Tab-separated table of C-alpha atoms and ligand atoms in Angstrom:
chain	number	residue	atom	x	y	z
A	1	MET	CA	-0.138	-0.296	-0.065
A	2	LYS	CA	1.699	3.484	-0.684
A	3	ASP	CA	2.293	5.233	2.155
A	4	THR	CA	1.586	9.092	1.330
A	5	GLU	CA	1.009	10.770	3.880
A	6	LYS	CA	4.308	12.142	4.006
A	7	LEU	CA	3.490	13.469	0.468
A	8	GLU	CA	0.347	14.699	1.625
A	9	LYS	CA	2.747	17.015	4.630
A	10	ILE	CA	4.737	18.381	1.771
A	11	VAL	CA	2.087	18.995	-0.253
A	12	SER	CA	0.440	21.414	2.748
A	13	LEU	CA	3.985	22.812	3.370
A	14	ALA	CA	4.298	24.061	-0.346
A	15	LYS	CA	1.626	25.746	-0.156
A	16	ARG	CA	1.424	26.929	3.289
A	17	ARG	CA	5.188	28.539	2.757
A	18	GLY	CA	4.822	29.628	-0.595
A	19	PHE	CA	6.838	27.016	-2.831
A	20	ILE	CA	4.131	25.271	-4.836
A	21	PHE	CA	0.304	25.980	-5.844
A	22	PRO	CA	-1.750	24.067	-7.979
A	23	GLY	CA	-2.066	25.913	-11.248
A	24	SER	CA	-4.958	28.748	-12.081
A	25	GLU	CA	-6.415	27.277	-7.869
A	26	ILE	CA	-8.900	30.092	-7.686
A	27	TYR	CA	-10.263	28.772	-11.350
A	28	GLY	CA	-10.433	25.222	-10.167
A	29	GLY	CA	-7.174	24.326	-11.131
A	30	LEU	CA	-5.646	21.819	-13.847
A	31	SER	CA	-4.787	18.240	-13.457
A	32	GLY	CA	-0.729	17.467	-13.416
A	33	ILE	CA	-0.279	21.419	-13.971
A	34	TYR	CA	1.570	23.409	-10.712
A	35	ASP	CA	2.625	27.165	-10.425
A	36	TYR	CA	5.789	27.721	-8.021
A	37	GLY	CA	5.782	30.734	-5.600
A	38	PRO	CA	8.303	32.894	-3.979
A	39	MET	CA	10.286	30.643	-2.399
A	40	GLY	CA	9.311	27.598	-4.936
A	41	VAL	CA	11.164	29.760	-7.870
A	42	GLU	CA	13.890	30.192	-5.675
A	43	LEU	CA	14.428	26.744	-4.764
A	44	ARG	CA	14.066	25.646	-8.325
A	45	HIS	CA	15.816	28.319	-9.994
A	46	ASN	CA	18.958	26.901	-7.251
A	47	ILE	CA	18.893	23.550	-8.277
A	48	LYS	CA	19.035	24.792	-12.261
A	49	GLN	CA	21.895	26.907	-11.424
A	50	TYR	CA	24.122	24.192	-9.729
A	51	PHE	CA	23.082	22.176	-13.082
A	52	TRP	CA	23.970	24.631	-15.269
A	53	ASP	CA	27.505	25.672	-13.048
A	54	LYS	CA	28.397	21.615	-13.328
A	55	PHE	CA	27.387	20.454	-16.529
A	56	ILE	CA	27.794	23.633	-18.078
A	57	ALA	CA	29.606	26.904	-16.889
A	58	GLU	CA	32.573	24.854	-15.017
A	59	ARG	CA	33.235	22.859	-18.173
A	60	GLU	CA	35.334	24.006	-21.575
A	61	ASP	CA	33.797	20.910	-23.658
A	62	VAL	CA	29.864	21.901	-23.141
A	63	TYR	CA	28.109	24.886	-24.370
A	64	GLY	CA	24.914	26.234	-23.336
A	65	MET	CA	22.018	26.691	-25.421
A	66	SER	CA	18.140	27.548	-24.756
A	67	ALA	CA	15.810	26.212	-27.907
A	68	ALA	CA	11.837	27.237	-28.503
A	69	ILE	CA	8.869	25.175	-26.785
A	70	LEU	CA	7.143	25.341	-30.220
A	71	MET	CA	8.109	23.072	-32.742
A	72	PRO	CA	7.171	21.798	-36.841
A	73	ALA	CA	5.312	18.545	-36.264
A	74	ARG	CA	7.998	16.947	-38.973
A	75	VAL	CA	10.654	17.234	-36.373
A	76	TRP	CA	8.827	14.927	-34.148
A	77	GLU	CA	8.351	12.446	-37.489
A	78	ALA	CA	12.026	12.493	-37.075
A	79	SER	CA	12.530	12.013	-34.106
A	80	GLY	CA	10.634	9.372	-33.323
A	81	HIS	CA	7.804	10.535	-31.068
A	82	THR	CA	4.754	11.392	-33.498
A	83	GLU	CA	5.236	7.058	-34.036
A	84	LEU	CA	6.059	5.810	-30.899
A	85	PHE	CA	5.917	8.087	-27.362
A	86	THR	CA	2.533	6.383	-26.677
A	87	ASP	CA	1.152	5.097	-23.619
A	88	PRO	CA	-0.982	1.890	-23.406
A	89	LEU	CA	-4.821	3.580	-22.673
A	90	VAL	CA	-7.680	1.250	-20.969
A	91	GLU	CA	-11.068	3.363	-20.182
A	92	CYS	CA	-12.894	1.932	-17.036
A	93	LYS	CA	-16.510	0.921	-18.245
A	94	ILE	CA	-18.509	2.379	-15.541
A	95	CYS	CA	-17.049	5.319	-15.145
A	96	HIS	CA	-15.062	5.950	-18.430
A	97	GLU	CA	-12.254	7.203	-16.154
A	98	ARG	CA	-8.776	6.514	-18.628
A	99	ALA	CA	-5.823	4.786	-17.177
A	100	ARG	CA	-2.398	3.438	-18.092
A	101	ALA	CA	-2.508	-0.291	-18.856
A	102	ASP	CA	1.037	-0.819	-17.686
A	103	GLN	CA	0.777	0.879	-14.416
A	104	PRO	CA	-1.503	-1.594	-11.953
A	105	GLU	CA	-1.543	0.310	-8.535
A	106	ALA	CA	-3.055	2.859	-10.507
A	107	ILE	CA	-5.561	0.259	-12.458
A	108	ALA	CA	-5.854	-1.934	-8.591
A	109	GLU	CA	-6.622	1.657	-7.067
A	110	HIS	CA	-9.419	2.751	-9.727
A	111	GLU	CA	-10.815	-0.832	-9.708
A	112	ASN	CA	-11.299	-0.228	-5.563
A	113	THR	CA	-12.967	3.389	-5.837
A	114	HIS	CA	-15.977	0.833	-7.218
A	115	LYS	CA	-15.897	-1.698	-5.048
A	116	LYS	CA	-19.875	-2.049	-5.098
A	117	GLU	CA	-20.038	-2.320	-8.154
A	118	LYS	CA	-17.947	-5.329	-8.862
A	119	GLU	CA	-19.501	-7.384	-11.045
A	120	LYS	CA	-19.890	-4.319	-13.702
A	121	MET	CA	-15.784	-3.686	-13.625
A	122	GLY	CA	-14.141	-3.630	-16.569
A	123	TRP	CA	-11.641	-2.102	-18.840
A	124	SER	CA	-11.817	-1.536	-22.631
A	125	LEU	CA	-9.325	-3.399	-24.755
A	126	PRO	CA	-5.710	-0.880	-24.621
A	127	SER	CA	-5.464	1.551	-26.855
A	128	VAL	CA	-1.894	3.258	-28.411
A	129	PHE	CA	-2.243	6.957	-26.744
A	130	ASN	CA	0.209	9.646	-27.660
A	131	LEU	CA	1.562	11.905	-25.241
A	132	LEU	CA	2.860	14.742	-28.102
A	133	VAL	CA	1.182	17.863	-26.851
A	134	GLU	CA	-0.448	19.887	-30.150
A	135	THR	CA	-1.455	23.329	-30.826
A	136	LYS	CA	-2.177	25.469	-33.850
A	137	LEU	CA	-0.161	28.543	-34.960
A	138	GLY	CA	-1.369	30.708	-37.775
A	139	ALA	CA	-3.863	33.451	-38.204
A	140	SER	CA	-6.524	31.843	-39.841
A	141	GLU	CA	-8.099	28.377	-39.597
A	142	ALA	CA	-6.969	27.710	-43.147
A	143	THR	CA	-3.524	28.782	-42.630
A	144	ALA	CA	-2.506	27.532	-39.481
A	145	SER	CA	0.131	25.032	-39.285
A	146	GLN	CA	-0.169	21.604	-36.307
A	147	VAL	CA	2.812	22.811	-34.110
A	148	TYR	CA	3.593	20.222	-31.073
A	149	LEU	CA	5.154	21.834	-27.590
A	150	ARG	CA	8.101	20.054	-26.950
A	151	GLY	CA	7.713	16.463	-25.625
A	152	GLU	CA	11.455	16.668	-24.380
A	153	ILE	CA	14.025	19.339	-24.547
A	154	THR	CA	16.550	17.590	-26.754
A	155	GLN	CA	15.166	17.989	-29.450
A	156	GLY	CA	15.633	21.776	-30.038
A	157	VAL	CA	19.344	20.758	-29.097
A	158	HIS	CA	19.793	18.335	-32.005
A	159	VAL	CA	18.340	20.447	-34.624
A	160	ASN	CA	20.480	23.504	-33.992
A	161	PHE	CA	23.604	20.364	-33.790
A	162	LYS	CA	24.470	22.123	-37.523
A	163	ASN	CA	24.279	25.686	-35.904
A	164	VAL	CA	26.278	25.176	-33.051
A	165	LEU	CA	29.423	23.807	-34.934
A	166	ASP	CA	29.030	26.295	-37.732
A	167	SER	CA	29.075	28.791	-35.210
A	168	MET	CA	31.536	27.405	-32.267
A	169	HIS	CA	34.148	25.378	-34.406
A	170	PRO	CA	34.281	22.379	-31.256
A	171	LYS	CA	35.946	19.678	-31.654
A	172	LEU	CA	34.592	16.068	-30.991
A	173	PRO	CA	33.762	15.304	-27.890
A	174	PHE	CA	31.768	18.109	-26.886
A	175	GLY	CA	28.671	18.799	-24.920
A	176	ILE	CA	25.577	21.167	-25.715
A	177	GLY	CA	23.289	21.608	-22.441
A	178	GLN	CA	20.300	23.125	-22.059
A	179	ILE	CA	17.279	23.747	-19.349
A	180	GLY	CA	13.598	24.109	-19.822
A	181	LYS	CA	10.193	23.079	-20.102
A	182	ALA	CA	8.660	20.161	-21.595
A	183	PHE	CA	5.110	18.893	-22.084
A	184	ARG	CA	3.346	15.180	-22.073
A	185	ASN	CA	0.190	14.660	-22.248
A	186	GLU	CA	0.062	12.571	-19.125
A	187	ILE	CA	-2.821	9.756	-19.048
A	188	THR	CA	-2.534	9.982	-15.072
A	189	PRO	CA	-0.621	12.892	-13.995
A	190	ARG	CA	-0.332	11.918	-10.675
A	191	ASP	CA	2.321	12.296	-7.150
A	192	PHE	CA	2.390	16.326	-6.932
A	193	LEU	CA	5.698	17.019	-9.079
A	194	PHE	CA	6.155	13.183	-9.935
A	195	ARG	CA	4.050	13.746	-12.753
A	196	GLN	CA	3.196	16.357	-14.691
A	197	ARG	CA	2.071	17.357	-18.008
A	198	GLU	CA	4.279	20.973	-17.709
A	199	PHE	CA	7.610	20.383	-16.198
A	200	GLU	CA	10.850	21.641	-16.751
A	201	GLN	CA	13.894	19.356	-17.851
A	202	MET	CA	17.632	20.223	-17.635
A	203	GLU	CA	19.679	17.847	-19.901
A	204	LEU	CA	23.347	17.271	-21.765
A	205	GLN	CA	23.650	15.982	-25.124
A	206	TYR	CA	27.449	14.789	-24.978
A	207	TYR	CA	28.547	14.127	-28.494
A	208	ILE	CA	31.377	11.551	-29.592
A	209	LYS	CA	32.795	9.900	-32.152
A	210	PRO	CA	30.733	6.711	-33.232
A	211	ASP	CA	32.924	3.689	-31.153
A	212	GLU	CA	31.788	1.357	-28.696
A	213	LYS	CA	34.902	1.645	-26.661
A	214	THR	CA	34.101	5.345	-26.467
A	215	GLY	CA	30.307	4.936	-25.873
A	216	THR	CA	31.239	2.655	-23.100
A	217	GLU	CA	33.196	4.809	-21.565
A	218	THR	CA	31.651	7.581	-21.869
A	219	PHE	CA	28.743	6.652	-20.814
A	220	GLU	CA	30.251	5.361	-17.394
A	221	TYR	CA	31.659	8.782	-16.497
A	222	TRP	CA	28.619	10.698	-17.457
A	223	LYS	CA	26.451	8.032	-15.417
A	224	ASN	CA	29.052	8.594	-12.401
A	225	PHE	CA	28.780	12.036	-13.004
A	226	ALA	CA	25.023	12.494	-12.988
A	227	PHE	CA	24.726	10.498	-10.164
A	228	ASN	CA	27.440	12.230	-7.918
A	229	TRP	CA	25.779	15.643	-9.308
A	230	TYR	CA	22.276	14.271	-7.647
A	231	LEU	CA	24.107	13.517	-4.390
A	232	GLY	CA	25.148	17.266	-4.247
A	233	LEU	CA	21.932	18.164	-3.952
A	234	GLY	CA	21.616	16.728	-0.231
A	235	PHE	CA	20.939	13.233	-0.451
A	236	LYS	CA	22.166	10.357	1.662
A	237	LYS	CA	23.735	8.066	-0.423
A	238	GLU	CA	21.470	5.718	0.511
A	239	SER	CA	18.011	7.306	-0.588
A	240	LEU	CA	19.536	7.235	-4.251
A	241	ARG	CA	20.310	3.963	-6.223
A	242	LEU	CA	21.389	4.159	-10.268
A	243	ARG	CA	19.480	0.927	-11.990
A	244	GLN	CA	19.737	-0.002	-15.597
A	245	HIS	CA	16.773	-0.438	-18.310
A	246	ALA	CA	15.663	-4.121	-19.207
A	247	PRO	CA	16.043	-4.033	-22.899
A	248	ASP	CA	11.721	-3.881	-23.268
A	249	GLU	CA	11.999	-0.612	-20.842
A	250	ARG	CA	14.414	1.664	-23.206
A	251	ALA	CA	12.831	4.654	-25.037
A	252	HIS	CA	12.768	3.863	-28.714
A	253	TYR	CA	16.308	5.721	-29.688
A	254	ALA	CA	18.126	4.157	-26.378
A	255	LYS	CA	20.488	1.800	-26.624
A	256	ASP	CA	21.128	1.386	-23.252
A	257	ALA	CA	19.562	3.057	-20.698
A	258	TRP	CA	20.076	3.938	-16.707
A	259	ASP	CA	17.902	5.836	-13.938
A	260	ILE	CA	18.977	7.315	-10.656
A	261	GLU	CA	16.505	6.660	-8.696
A	262	TYR	CA	15.062	8.108	-5.251
A	263	ASN	CA	13.256	5.680	-2.570
A	264	THR	CA	10.128	7.589	-2.097
A	265	PRO	CA	7.455	6.987	1.002
A	266	PHE	CA	4.872	6.714	-1.959
A	267	GLY	CA	6.439	4.241	-4.291
A	268	GLY	CA	9.534	2.797	-3.876
A	269	TRP	CA	12.255	3.633	-5.996
A	270	LEU	CA	11.144	6.114	-8.563
A	271	GLU	CA	13.295	7.590	-11.518
A	272	ALA	CA	14.533	10.641	-10.930
A	273	TRP	CA	17.302	11.370	-13.766
A	274	GLY	CA	18.021	9.084	-17.152
A	275	ILE	CA	21.720	8.609	-18.831
A	276	HIS	CA	20.934	7.509	-21.883
A	277	HIS	CA	22.875	5.952	-24.705
A	278	ARG	CA	20.893	7.300	-28.055
A	279	GLY	CA	24.117	6.379	-30.455
A	280	ASP	CA	23.039	8.016	-34.191
A	281	TRP	CA	19.546	7.649	-33.818
A	282	ASP	CA	18.528	11.563	-33.759
A	283	LEU	CA	21.082	13.270	-36.053
A	284	LYS	CA	20.974	10.407	-38.168
A	285	ARG	CA	16.811	10.719	-38.595
A	286	HIS	CA	17.413	14.518	-38.389
A	287	SER	CA	19.956	13.956	-41.545
A	288	GLU	CA	17.277	12.013	-43.886
A	289	TYR	CA	13.679	14.087	-42.214
A	290	SER	CA	15.462	17.760	-42.947
A	291	LYS	CA	17.341	17.209	-45.807
A	292	GLU	CA	20.360	18.562	-43.909
A	293	ASP	CA	23.502	16.766	-43.874
A	294	LEU	CA	24.182	16.641	-39.823
A	295	SER	CA	27.638	14.631	-39.577
A	296	TYR	CA	30.911	15.885	-38.518
A	297	PHE	CA	34.308	16.333	-40.102
A	298	ASP	CA	36.861	14.687	-38.039
A	299	GLU	CA	39.801	16.814	-38.779
A	300	GLU	CA	43.038	14.342	-37.546
A	301	THR	CA	41.639	11.343	-39.320
A	302	LYS	CA	40.096	12.984	-42.139
A	303	GLU	CA	36.656	10.872	-42.322
A	304	ARG	CA	33.417	12.099	-41.872
A	305	TYR	CA	30.703	10.668	-39.997
A	306	ILE	CA	27.105	11.413	-37.387
A	307	PRO	CA	28.259	11.558	-33.749
A	308	TRP	CA	26.650	9.254	-31.107
A	309	ASP	CA	25.114	10.980	-28.277
A	310	ILE	CA	25.117	9.894	-24.528
A	311	GLU	CA	22.180	12.271	-22.982
A	312	CYS	CA	21.918	13.019	-19.066
A	313	SER	CA	18.217	14.530	-18.348
A	314	GLY	CA	16.660	15.282	-14.975
A	315	GLY	CA	13.652	16.418	-14.382
A	316	VAL	CA	13.777	19.762	-12.269
A	317	ASP	CA	9.978	19.585	-10.945
A	318	ARG	CA	11.135	15.862	-9.579
A	319	ALA	CA	14.133	17.232	-7.796
A	320	VAL	CA	12.664	19.768	-6.109
A	321	LEU	CA	9.943	17.390	-4.927
A	322	PHE	CA	12.543	14.331	-3.834
A	323	VAL	CA	14.859	17.439	-2.112
A	324	LEU	CA	11.571	18.242	-0.544
A	325	LEU	CA	11.061	14.549	0.643
A	326	GLU	CA	14.583	14.318	1.445
A	327	ALA	CA	14.865	17.168	3.963
A	328	TYR	CA	11.707	16.767	5.458
A	329	SER	CA	11.901	16.550	9.100
A	330	GLU	CA	9.837	16.685	12.247
A	331	ASP	CA	11.793	17.117	16.162
A	332	GLU	CA	11.410	18.228	19.241
A	333	LEU	CA	13.315	21.829	19.664
A	334	GLY	CA	12.728	23.514	23.345
A	335	GLY	CA	9.714	21.274	24.105
A	336	GLU	CA	7.997	21.732	21.203
A	337	SER	CA	7.330	20.096	17.904
A	338	ARG	CA	8.465	21.529	14.824
A	339	ILE	CA	8.945	20.731	11.374
A	340	PHE	CA	11.975	22.054	9.462
A	341	LEU	CA	13.543	21.463	5.944
A	342	LYS	CA	17.151	19.947	6.266
A	343	LEU	CA	18.026	21.651	3.308
A	344	ASN	CA	21.632	21.799	2.107
A	345	PRO	CA	21.690	25.720	2.182
A	346	LYS	CA	23.462	25.540	-1.166
A	347	ILE	CA	19.978	25.241	-2.593
A	348	ALA	CA	17.730	26.359	0.289
A	349	PRO	CA	15.635	29.309	-1.076
A	350	ILE	CA	16.519	31.704	1.647
A	351	LYS	CA	20.251	31.802	3.296
A	352	VAL	CA	19.998	33.655	5.740
A	353	ALA	CA	17.392	35.944	7.825
A	354	VAL	CA	17.524	38.372	10.056
A	355	PHE	CA	15.282	39.502	12.651
A	356	PRO	CA	15.191	42.340	15.646
A	357	LEU	CA	13.940	40.695	18.979
A	358	LEU	CA	11.018	43.110	19.045
A	359	LYS	CA	9.459	44.854	16.223
A	360	ASN	CA	8.325	48.017	18.199
A	361	LYS	CA	11.838	49.373	19.355
A	362	PRO	CA	13.255	51.591	16.661
A	363	ASP	CA	16.733	50.999	17.704
A	364	LEU	CA	16.566	47.727	17.194
A	365	VAL	CA	14.273	47.705	13.994
A	366	ALA	CA	16.645	50.651	12.235
A	367	LYS	CA	20.100	48.049	13.222
A	368	ALA	CA	18.560	44.757	12.047
A	369	LYS	CA	17.547	46.379	8.702
A	370	GLU	CA	21.547	47.667	8.582
A	371	ILE	CA	22.562	44.265	8.715
A	372	TYR	CA	20.279	43.064	6.430
A	373	THR	CA	20.786	45.065	3.785
A	374	THR	CA	24.827	44.915	3.956
A	375	LEU	CA	24.686	41.324	4.392
A	376	LYS	CA	22.136	41.099	1.189
A	377	LYS	CA	24.802	42.665	-0.949
A	378	LYS	CA	27.035	39.713	0.052
A	379	ILE	CA	24.227	36.617	0.211
A	380	PRO	CA	21.045	37.696	-1.951
A	381	GLN	CA	18.901	35.106	-0.679
A	382	MET	CA	18.251	36.940	2.925
A	383	MET	CA	14.830	37.872	4.121
A	384	PHE	CA	13.992	40.486	7.136
A	385	ASP	CA	11.524	39.240	9.395
A	386	ASP	CA	9.856	41.224	12.077
A	387	ASN	CA	6.459	39.589	11.565
A	388	GLY	CA	4.980	38.078	15.442
A	389	ASN	CA	7.475	36.864	18.519
A	390	ILE	CA	10.782	35.215	17.976
A	391	GLY	CA	9.428	31.450	18.675
A	392	LYS	CA	7.330	32.203	15.931
A	393	ARG	CA	9.510	33.378	13.181
A	394	TYR	CA	12.134	30.480	13.487
A	395	ARG	CA	9.246	28.035	13.116
A	396	ARG	CA	8.327	29.928	9.742
A	397	GLN	CA	12.285	30.029	8.776
A	398	ASP	CA	12.349	26.145	9.794
A	399	GLU	CA	9.755	25.059	7.479
A	400	ILE	CA	11.404	27.023	4.853
A	401	GLY	CA	14.370	25.687	5.667
A	402	THR	CA	16.924	28.808	6.391
A	403	PRO	CA	19.822	27.277	7.456
A	404	TRP	CA	20.908	30.193	9.828
A	405	CYS	CA	18.816	33.351	11.761
A	406	VAL	CA	20.409	36.678	12.851
A	407	THR	CA	18.859	38.275	15.889
A	408	ILE	CA	19.913	41.475	16.795
A	409	ASP	CA	18.735	42.471	20.684
A	410	PHE	CA	19.705	44.561	22.734
A	411	ASP	CA	23.573	43.318	23.658
A	412	THR	CA	23.747	44.306	20.445
A	413	LEU	CA	22.983	47.602	21.151
A	414	GLY	CA	25.311	47.841	23.522
A	415	GLU	CA	23.151	46.799	27.012
A	416	LYS	CA	26.298	44.794	27.749
A	417	PRO	CA	28.899	46.722	26.634
A	418	GLU	CA	31.128	43.193	26.234
A	419	LEU	CA	28.297	42.167	23.933
A	420	LYS	CA	27.922	45.429	22.038
A	421	ASP	CA	28.214	45.296	18.043
A	422	THR	CA	27.662	41.039	18.123
A	423	VAL	CA	24.429	39.242	17.218
A	424	THR	CA	23.049	35.844	18.092
A	425	VAL	CA	23.038	33.597	15.052
A	426	ARG	CA	20.778	30.346	15.457
A	427	ASP	CA	21.477	26.707	13.258
A	428	ARG	CA	18.289	25.426	11.711
A	429	ASP	CA	19.210	21.522	12.592
A	430	THR	CA	20.115	21.975	16.234
A	431	GLY	CA	18.061	25.413	17.291
A	432	LYS	CA	21.802	25.830	19.072
A	433	GLN	CA	22.456	30.191	19.259
A	434	GLU	CA	26.107	31.609	19.173
A	435	ARG	CA	26.749	35.275	19.389
A	436	LYS	CA	29.251	36.087	16.635
A	437	ASN	CA	30.589	39.608	16.123
A	438	ILE	CA	28.708	41.547	12.864
A	439	SER	CA	31.272	42.306	11.363
A	440	GLU	CA	32.613	38.729	10.395
A	441	LEU	CA	28.410	37.756	9.414
A	442	SER	CA	29.304	37.658	5.662
A	443	GLU	CA	32.706	35.720	5.967
A	444	TYR	CA	30.600	33.465	8.192
A	445	PHE	CA	28.449	32.530	5.738
A	446	LYS	CA	30.288	32.788	2.500
A	447	ALA	CA	32.931	30.274	4.465
A	448	MET	CA	29.475	28.045	5.309
A	449	LEU	CA	27.727	28.440	1.980
B	1	GAP	N1	15.280	13.740	-23.059
B	1	GAP	C1	15.151	12.076	-22.762
B	1	GAP	C2	13.561	12.103	-21.956
B	1	GAP	O1	12.930	13.570	-21.312
B	1	GAP	P1	12.900	10.956	-19.768
B	1	GAP	O2	13.137	9.970	-18.766
B	1	GAP	O3	11.379	11.087	-20.490
B	1	GAP	O4	13.911	10.928	-21.073
B	1	GAP	C3	13.716	12.569	-18.221
B	1	GAP	O5	12.626	12.050	-18.421
B	1	GAP	C4	13.543	13.273	-17.039
B	1	GAP	O6	12.407	13.965	-16.860
B	1	GAP	C5	13.118	11.865	-16.288
B	1	GAP	O7	14.123	11.669	-15.572
B	1	GAP	C6	12.129	12.538	-15.203
B	1	GAP	O8	13.101	13.552	-13.844
B	1	GAP	C7	11.690	14.365	-16.418
B	1	GAP	N2	10.062	13.408	-15.994
B	1	GAP	C8	9.791	13.451	-17.098
B	1	GAP	N3	8.693	12.595	-17.458
B	1	GAP	C9	7.715	13.812	-16.549
B	1	GAP	C10	6.364	13.774	-15.836
B	1	GAP	N4	5.656	13.565	-16.538
B	1	GAP	N5	6.417	15.045	-14.689
B	1	GAP	C11	7.916	15.340	-14.345
B	1	GAP	N6	8.994	15.136	-14.703
B	1	GAP	C12	9.121	14.275	-15.362
């Protein structure tokens, strides 16, 4: 049986604390669509920044790019998605709800809702359902052309392979990375951010010389690189694993595929990230369909060939969900129970919160504002809070995962002369407070981050 209690707590915290809201909620929402609030957008930004730094900016062999979401239908014919990007769909004979035939748990869950009409329960024969989201572009019905919202961000890179070659003149091996939205008409969007219809992906396409040994070594390299990157988000080693796809599980483009999986409380081990050996599938098909030559000329060997592609593909929203599940903690502090997010400081939406001990003491407020403004120049993700009593403020910051809270009290102003110009710094995980000089704060937090 699924343990959804923790997931429900995350959904509730995400809404209560401004991380994630149901999409267009005041109009009843849309299934599988979510909006990110002020805290969620910072968390997501930090995860994406960490991807961009490690997979793209800090490397000399990878370029970044950003392709459009809308692409002509022909792209998806070439990539094989029009024909093969499908799920088996069945329809309930009682209520006509649709489900994926390959998800026994969802099927059983639905059958359970018809317990009283057991004898009528049954499903239609499976049909093939394409996941691409279609729309039309053009001013009139007659001339509008059918386009797709991209089902994976990958194709935006492959269709620009020649543009990158011609403009940047890279030598193999090299990669192209990007982050962006993808859309899938999932039959059963479920489990909060886990299976959505609009979501974000972060990907690297790494092009290599077509050669079995190079392929195997490069695949191993990126498999380990991606796994270590994922661990770096703040996961315990035992929460993640690598699993190879069985041949009948692989996507149509993959010669080999491995997933990084997270051990979720609601569904056991589930895919967080995929590493795919795509071979020459994409570039070859786009060469055929577009009639553009997407081969590479190897100056060293004087050979011309279609490179192979080793792909790293991660879901941004799935990373957000798994990070929240991993960080969610409950304990007792000072005799009171509390909820806190044990987020890695690097991705926490707010790094430091600054409070005056009391709201109605202008000297305290002015000093706290001064410290906040100075620190914010060095650490942009900061918050000033003077709302409610200090205990409540700590709880609020704990729930959004702020690693440190700085409190300005009367001693800061010199009530005890030996403590003048010092503040308390509270640690989120232990609740312990230390006194620090204002002048050392910026260096202290920078070192901790
Ligand atoms: N370009 C390869 C590709 O798209 P995929 O395994 O279909 O491969 C890659 O997707 C990642 O995108 C997954 O590991 C997952 O993190 C994320 N993802 C896929 N479908 C998703 C959905 N419906 N909702 C949220 N994230 C999704």
